[in-house]
Amino acid sequence: MATAAATSASEAEAEPKAGPTAEGEEDDVKTARTRRKVLSRAVAAATYKAVGPGWDQPEEGVSESDGDEEYAMASSAESSPGEYEWEYDEEEEKNQLEIERLEEQLSINVYDYNCHVDLIRLLRLEGELTKVRVARQKMSEIFPLTEELWLEWLHDEISMALDGLDREHVYDLFEKAVKDYIYMEATFAEYEEWSEDPIPESVIQNYNKALQQLERYKPYEEALLQAEAPRLAEYQAYIDFEMKVGDPARVQLIFERALVENCLVPDLWIRYSQYLDRQLKVKDLVLSVHNRAVRNCPWTVALWSRYLLAMERHGVDHRAISGTFEKALSAGFIQATDYVEIWQAYLDYLRRRVDFKQDSSKELEELRSAFTRALEYLKQEVEERFNESGDPSCMIMQNWARIEARMCNNMQKARELWDSIMTKGNAKYANMWLEYYNLERAHGDTQHCRKALHRAVQCTSDYPEHVCEVLLTMERTEGTLEDWDIAVQKTETRLARVNEQRIKAAEKEAALAQQEEEKVEQRKRARAEKKALKKKKKTRGADKRKAEEDDEKEWGDDEEEQPSKRRKVENSTPPAGEAQDLEAETGLFGKSAPVDVDPPSKQKEKAAALKRDVPKVPHDSSKDSITVFVSNLPYSLGEPDVKLRPLFEACGEVVEIRPIFSNRGDFRGYCYVEFKEEKSALQALELDRKTVEGRPMFVSPCVDKSKNPDFKVFRYSTALEKHKLFVSGLPFSCTKEELEEICKAHGTVKDIRLVTNRAGKPKGLAYVEYENESQASQAVLKMDGMTIKENVIKVAISNPPQRKVPEKPEARKAPGGAMVPRQIYGARGKGRTQLSLLPRALQRPSATVAQAENGPAPQPAVTASAATEAPKMSNADFAKLLLRK
């Protein structure tokens, strides 16, 4: 059936088509292509019907009904080929064009894994059975196939197997499948079910070997499955393992898998290309990977430099290398030094092309032109963009001078170049003069050497002694007496002048230091005067408040009329022994006196008093090795020793926890934790930055700085860190995980630190540390100005400004030394609404007599001066006085 259909279709295809025109040739090609495709599907459907249901299902995506339809189409074509009109599918045309593109790409780079997979998928979709078999065969020769690819291939081959030869081919495929590294238990089970004969011993041995090999790779594959994209760390570990094993195909495969999710990580491309350059050394493969690397990470100059070297190494045409260099210049590097590096790589390449045995050549002139162009480019393009040339030491000019002197014997040009170098601000450096001197010694003459050193003595400002010593040494071995005398005179004069300048500079520095000290003293005096004035004002205010308070306390029984006081009494149950006293205190209007219950402020004062009474134990410095210092604890932490003990007992046996209290009995936020063993104290240091009641707790070694002045407490770096970013403007709700998810798209994030205050609350700032400078620079370009949760963030390279540590504000103290809680009088002190309701006729001078919290004040001892003073009145006396009026 299939043969007949194919024959008829071929005959129909051989018939001439009516009306052939130039414009219709393209339609003819399309028609023939579509006809072949339908024929292929018809043959496959007919084969499946001939074999029967005993075989596996036909090709995926082609149902039996589809086969019938296509077969009918083929039969119709056989019966009336001249009348049949072929309909061309635009989607099929698109797939065909993509197939041609993939085939062309694989002809350039046969190691493109993704191209192989895509080509197989499209050929299978289009029913190109022969082509898909060839494509699978080519891919299996280069890469180990995945389980899914093997099973798909085996299903297709089983469905097409018609005779013994086809079955032998399927057997061979099964044997090859179990040799690959991927998990093949399902494949082996499929083989056992399909095979009618006993499985050969060689297949079983290969299968067992594959299982053993699987156990080695299984942890890495499972780690990739469990991790989230881009899984760079997991891929790095897998790559390390594969490179130790040393199978080139597998190493390449794991690199390609890693790059699918990490194509913007320059270090991964560098490592991959380096492996190919040193191990495989296959031209097409190496250059293809280098090309992909610079396309994915064009901002990384190291990738471009390696690309140029690889092209030179594999003998690529000079025009192509020059074109690649021009692309590199337009890649948009993020540092001025990157342009210097790429120019240097290109100039090195041009220098290696020159045959210096010839006096003049085309390559030499090209090299000199390139040097001239490089200097102009750095001066105009780079310096205009970055405000620096990127080459302050003029390394490109130095290399040019060396080439002219050593390779071309052109010292005149070399001296001109060095004159230009010195005029660019390098004449003050001794090492630059000595570099020029060494070049003259090797390729010049004594006269120019002497001239260079004389100029160096006059111009050098960093290490003039060294230049003077070199000059004297040369004159001692080669010069005349006159030369020696001139050298001694010049060096002595120069050194004397340098010493004078250094003395003046030291005096100026000392004067500036003294002025700074005087300014510090003035600031201290100003602060002391301001503090004394503020203390004086507080003393006056405290005296005034105390006088008013005494007046209120003296007649405080009137306040028991307030509803709030009455509600407190109703909700309180006095002790039985006090019931009679309360009844006696019932006033004229039947209102009970308030119960003697301490308010919360009094209770806190009593608790503080108990803490004040605890004797202060000085810290024993001999126990520093078994003690840790804990700070930044919440000041409101009640019973710190009780709450911290379970936390530190997890590190070892705790001997004592000594919290530190102020003179008022308030907890000061730090304590000492003493352990029984030193190893427990070392383990306790791991609790540093652990959150305690919303604040990060600081745990550090207990060190007496007076005895150990060299001890350094951990401080975050305040210097320029090119691999670290400073992010500002973050929303307070942004978490570390959310920020890391954003940052890792631009490189490998080593650490993220969200800046918080002492209470552990975010400040909208963060530091992001990348693996290297290039990643950090790229992240700046991509993230600066980004919007996160409606906040526009700012991103820059970390370079914190120098700042002075702010001094701690002095605590507010009352005249007696104790802290005055502001909540007694509210945020603004005693308000105007707190008026005394005592009639003026009954007002008397305030006294400093102590008063009970409830009820009438106790009678003080009568002195001679106060004998004539009227006795104090109770509520009942005051009521009678009002009634009499």
PDB file of N, CA, C and O in Angstrom, residues 149-182:
ATOM      1  N   LEU A 149      15.000  12.423  25.445  1.00  0.00           N
ATOM      2  CA  LEU A 149      15.396  12.324  24.041  1.00  0.00           C
ATOM      3  C   LEU A 149      15.563  10.871  23.604  1.00  0.00           C
ATOM      4  O   LEU A 149      15.162  10.491  22.485  1.00  0.00           O
ATOM      5  N   TRP A 150      16.136  10.042  24.469  1.00  0.00           N
ATOM      6  CA  TRP A 150      16.322   8.632  24.116  1.00  0.00           C
ATOM      7  C   TRP A 150      14.974   7.926  23.973  1.00  0.00           C
ATOM      8  O   TRP A 150      14.748   7.174  23.007  1.00  0.00           O
ATOM      9  N   LEU A 151      14.078   8.143  24.934  1.00  0.00           N
ATOM     10  CA  LEU A 151      12.778   7.462  24.879  1.00  0.00           C
ATOM     11  C   LEU A 151      11.989   7.898  23.647  1.00  0.00           C
ATOM     12  O   LEU A 151      11.325   7.083  22.998  1.00  0.00           O
ATOM     13  N   GLU A 152      12.044   9.163  23.313  1.00  0.00           N
ATOM     14  CA  GLU A 152      11.353   9.668  22.124  1.00  0.00           C
ATOM     15  C   GLU A 152      11.917   9.024  20.866  1.00  0.00           C
ATOM     16  O   GLU A 152      11.177   8.622  19.959  1.00  0.00           O
ATOM     17  N   TRP A 153      13.240   8.924  20.801  1.00  0.00           N
ATOM     18  CA  TRP A 153      13.890   8.297  19.641  1.00  0.00           C
ATOM     19  C   TRP A 153      13.501   6.823  19.536  1.00  0.00           C
ATOM     20  O   TRP A 153      13.137   6.324  18.462  1.00  0.00           O
ATOM     21  N   LEU A 154      13.538   6.129  20.653  1.00  0.00           N
ATOM     22  CA  LEU A 154      13.214   4.701  20.644  1.00  0.00           C
ATOM     23  C   LEU A 154      11.757   4.453  20.234  1.00  0.00           C
ATOM     24  O   LEU A 154      11.462   3.528  19.471  1.00  0.00           O
ATOM     25  N   HIS A 155      10.844   5.265  20.722  1.00  0.00           N
ATOM     26  CA  HIS A 155       9.438   5.125  20.340  1.00  0.00           C
ATOM     27  C   HIS A 155       9.260   5.311  18.839  1.00  0.00           C
ATOM     28  O   HIS A 155       8.536   4.542  18.184  1.00  0.00           O
ATOM     29  N   ASP A 156       9.924   6.314  18.262  1.00  0.00           N
ATOM     30  CA  ASP A 156       9.804   6.553  16.825  1.00  0.00           C
ATOM     31  C   ASP A 156      10.388   5.390  16.023  1.00  0.00           C
ATOM     32  O   ASP A 156       9.813   4.956  15.018  1.00  0.00           O
ATOM     33  N   GLU A 157      11.545   4.877  16.434  1.00  0.00           N
ATOM     34  CA  GLU A 157      12.173   3.782  15.690  1.00  0.00           C
ATOM     35  C   GLU A 157      11.352   2.506  15.793  1.00  0.00           C
ATOM     36  O   GLU A 157      11.251   1.735  14.828  1.00  0.00           O
ATOM     37  N   ILE A 158      10.772   2.254  16.971  1.00  0.00           N
ATOM     38  CA  ILE A 158       9.932   1.057  17.126  1.00  0.00           C
ATOM     39  C   ILE A 158       8.723   1.137  16.207  1.00  0.00           C
ATOM     40  O   ILE A 158       8.318   0.149  15.573  1.00  0.00           O
ATOM     41  N   SER A 159       8.137   2.321  16.105  1.00  0.00           N
ATOM     42  CA  SER A 159       6.942   2.473  15.268  1.00  0.00           C
ATOM     43  C   SER A 159       7.256   2.305  13.783  1.00  0.00           C
ATOM     44  O   SER A 159       6.365   1.993  13.001  1.00  0.00           O
ATOM     45  N   MET A 160       8.509   2.507  13.380  1.00  0.00           N
ATOM     46  CA  MET A 160       8.873   2.387  11.965  1.00  0.00           C
ATOM     47  C   MET A 160       9.560   1.061  11.636  1.00  0.00           C
ATOM     48  O   MET A 160       9.896   0.817  10.471  1.00  0.00           O
ATOM     49  N   ALA A 161       9.848   0.225  12.623  1.00  0.00           N
ATOM     50  CA  ALA A 161      10.554  -1.036  12.375  1.00  0.00           C
ATOM     51  C   ALA A 161       9.638  -2.004  11.632  1.00  0.00           C
ATOM     52  O   ALA A 161       8.533  -2.325  12.096  1.00  0.00           O
ATOM     53  N   LEU A 162      10.073  -2.484  10.453  1.00  0.00           N
ATOM     54  CA  LEU A 162       9.249  -3.364   9.619  1.00  0.00           C
ATOM     55  C   LEU A 162       9.825  -4.767   9.495  1.00  0.00           C
ATOM     56  O   LEU A 162       9.082  -5.742   9.349  1.00  0.00           O
ATOM     57  N   ASP A 163      11.144  -4.905   9.531  1.00  0.00           N
ATOM     58  CA  ASP A 163      11.755  -6.205   9.295  1.00  0.00           C
ATOM     59  C   ASP A 163      12.861  -6.444  10.304  1.00  0.00           C
ATOM     60  O   ASP A 163      13.054  -5.675  11.254  1.00  0.00           O
ATOM     61  N   GLY A 164      13.609  -7.517  10.109  1.00  0.00           N
ATOM     62  CA  GLY A 164      14.648  -7.879  11.046  1.00  0.00           C
ATOM     63  C   GLY A 164      15.761  -6.854  11.132  1.00  0.00           C
ATOM     64  O   GLY A 164      16.321  -6.612  12.205  1.00  0.00           O
ATOM     65  N   LEU A 165      16.107  -6.233   9.996  1.00  0.00           N
ATOM     66  CA  LEU A 165      17.166  -5.227  10.022  1.00  0.00           C
ATOM     67  C   LEU A 165      16.759  -4.034  10.888  1.00  0.00           C
ATOM     68  O   LEU A 165      17.575  -3.477  11.629  1.00  0.00           O
ATOM     69  N   ASP A 166      15.493  -3.636  10.751  1.00  0.00           N
ATOM     70  CA  ASP A 166      15.025  -2.517  11.564  1.00  0.00           C
ATOM     71  C   ASP A 166      15.048  -2.879  13.046  1.00  0.00           C
ATOM     72  O   ASP A 166      15.379  -2.050  13.899  1.00  0.00           O
ATOM     73  N   ARG A 167      14.693  -4.114  13.370  1.00  0.00           N
ATOM     74  CA  ARG A 167      14.710  -4.545  14.765  1.00  0.00           C
ATOM     75  C   ARG A 167      16.144  -4.567  15.302  1.00  0.00           C
ATOM     76  O   ARG A 167      16.381  -4.222  16.457  1.00  0.00           O
ATOM     77  N   GLU A 168      17.108  -4.994  14.459  1.00  0.00           N
ATOM     78  CA  GLU A 168      18.503  -4.954  14.884  1.00  0.00           C
ATOM     79  C   GLU A 168      18.939  -3.513  15.182  1.00  0.00           C
ATOM     80  O   GLU A 168      19.681  -3.245  16.136  1.00  0.00           O
ATOM     81  N   HIS A 169      18.445  -2.600  14.346  1.00  0.00           N
ATOM     82  CA  HIS A 169      18.770  -1.176  14.586  1.00  0.00           C
ATOM     83  C   HIS A 169      18.212  -0.704  15.927  1.00  0.00           C
ATOM     84  O   HIS A 169      18.877   0.043  16.665  1.00  0.00           O
ATOM     85  N   VAL A 170      17.014  -1.153  16.261  1.00  0.00           N
ATOM     86  CA  VAL A 170      16.413  -0.776  17.544  1.00  0.00           C
ATOM     87  C   VAL A 170      17.222  -1.382  18.685  1.00  0.00           C
ATOM     88  O   VAL A 170      17.452  -0.730  19.722  1.00  0.00           O
ATOM     89  N   TYR A 171      17.658  -2.651  18.538  1.00  0.00           N
ATOM     90  CA  TYR A 171      18.510  -3.271  19.567  1.00  0.00           C
ATOM     91  C   TYR A 171      19.766  -2.427  19.796  1.00  0.00           C
ATOM     92  O   TYR A 171      20.177  -2.176  20.944  1.00  0.00           O
ATOM     93  N   ASP A 172      20.392  -2.007  18.719  1.00  0.00           N
ATOM     94  CA  ASP A 172      21.614  -1.198  18.853  1.00  0.00           C
ATOM     95  C   ASP A 172      21.342   0.112  19.583  1.00  0.00           C
ATOM     96  O   ASP A 172      22.165   0.577  20.390  1.00  0.00           O
ATOM     97  N   LEU A 173      20.190   0.690  19.283  1.00  0.00           N
ATOM     98  CA  LEU A 173      19.842   1.939  19.969  1.00  0.00           C
ATOM     99  C   LEU A 173      19.682   1.723  21.461  1.00  0.00           C
ATOM    100  O   LEU A 173      20.123   2.537  22.282  1.00  0.00           O
ATOM    101  N   PHE A 174      19.023   0.641  21.847  1.00  0.00           N
ATOM    102  CA  PHE A 174      18.856   0.349  23.276  1.00  0.00           C
ATOM    103  C   PHE A 174      20.209   0.165  23.961  1.00  0.00           C
ATOM    104  O   PHE A 174      20.436   0.655  25.074  1.00  0.00           O
ATOM    105  N   GLU A 175      21.123  -0.544  23.315  1.00  0.00           N
ATOM    106  CA  GLU A 175      22.446  -0.751  23.897  1.00  0.00           C
ATOM    107  C   GLU A 175      23.198   0.577  24.054  1.00  0.00           C
ATOM    108  O   GLU A 175      23.876   0.819  25.053  1.00  0.00           O
ATOM    109  N   LYS A 176      23.047   1.444  23.068  1.00  0.00           N
ATOM    110  CA  LYS A 176      23.716   2.745  23.151  1.00  0.00           C
ATOM    111  C   LYS A 176      23.095   3.629  24.227  1.00  0.00           C
ATOM    112  O   LYS A 176      23.788   4.391  24.908  1.00  0.00           O
ATOM    113  N   ALA A 177      21.773   3.499  24.391  1.00  0.00           N
ATOM    114  CA  ALA A 177      21.072   4.357  25.354  1.00  0.00           C
ATOM    115  C   ALA A 177      21.524   4.083  26.778  1.00  0.00           C
ATOM    116  O   ALA A 177      21.741   5.008  27.570  1.00  0.00           O
ATOM    117  N   VAL A 178      21.698   2.802  27.124  1.00  0.00           N
ATOM    118  CA  VAL A 178      22.060   2.480  28.506  1.00  0.00           C
ATOM    119  C   VAL A 178      23.506   2.822  28.814  1.00  0.00           C
ATOM    120  O   VAL A 178      23.919   2.782  29.975  1.00  0.00           O
ATOM    121  N   LYS A 179      24.280   3.178  27.792  1.00  0.00           N
ATOM    122  CA  LYS A 179      25.664   3.580  28.038  1.00  0.00           C
ATOM    123  C   LYS A 179      25.769   5.055  28.422  1.00  0.00           C
ATOM    124  O   LYS A 179      26.776   5.480  28.961  1.00  0.00           O
ATOM    125  N   ASP A 180      24.750   5.851  28.107  1.00  0.00           N
ATOM    126  CA  ASP A 180      24.805   7.274  28.427  1.00  0.00           C
ATOM    127  C   ASP A 180      24.628   7.479  29.920  1.00  0.00           C
ATOM    128  O   ASP A 180      24.168   6.603  30.647  1.00  0.00           O
ATOM    129  N   TYR A 181      24.977   8.683  30.376  1.00  0.00           N
ATOM    130  CA  TYR A 181      25.091   8.938  31.809  1.00  0.00           C
ATOM    131  C   TYR A 181      23.765   9.191  32.489  1.00  0.00           C
ATOM    132  O   TYR A 181      23.653   9.049  33.695  1.00  0.00           O
ATOM    133  N   ILE A 182      22.753   9.617  31.763  1.00  0.00           N
ATOM    134  CA  ILE A 182      21.508  10.022  32.398  1.00  0.00           C
ATOM    135  C   ILE A 182      20.767   8.795  32.929  1.00  0.00           C
ATOM    136  O   ILE A 182      20.947   7.674  32.478  1.00  0.00           O
TER     137      ILE A 182
END
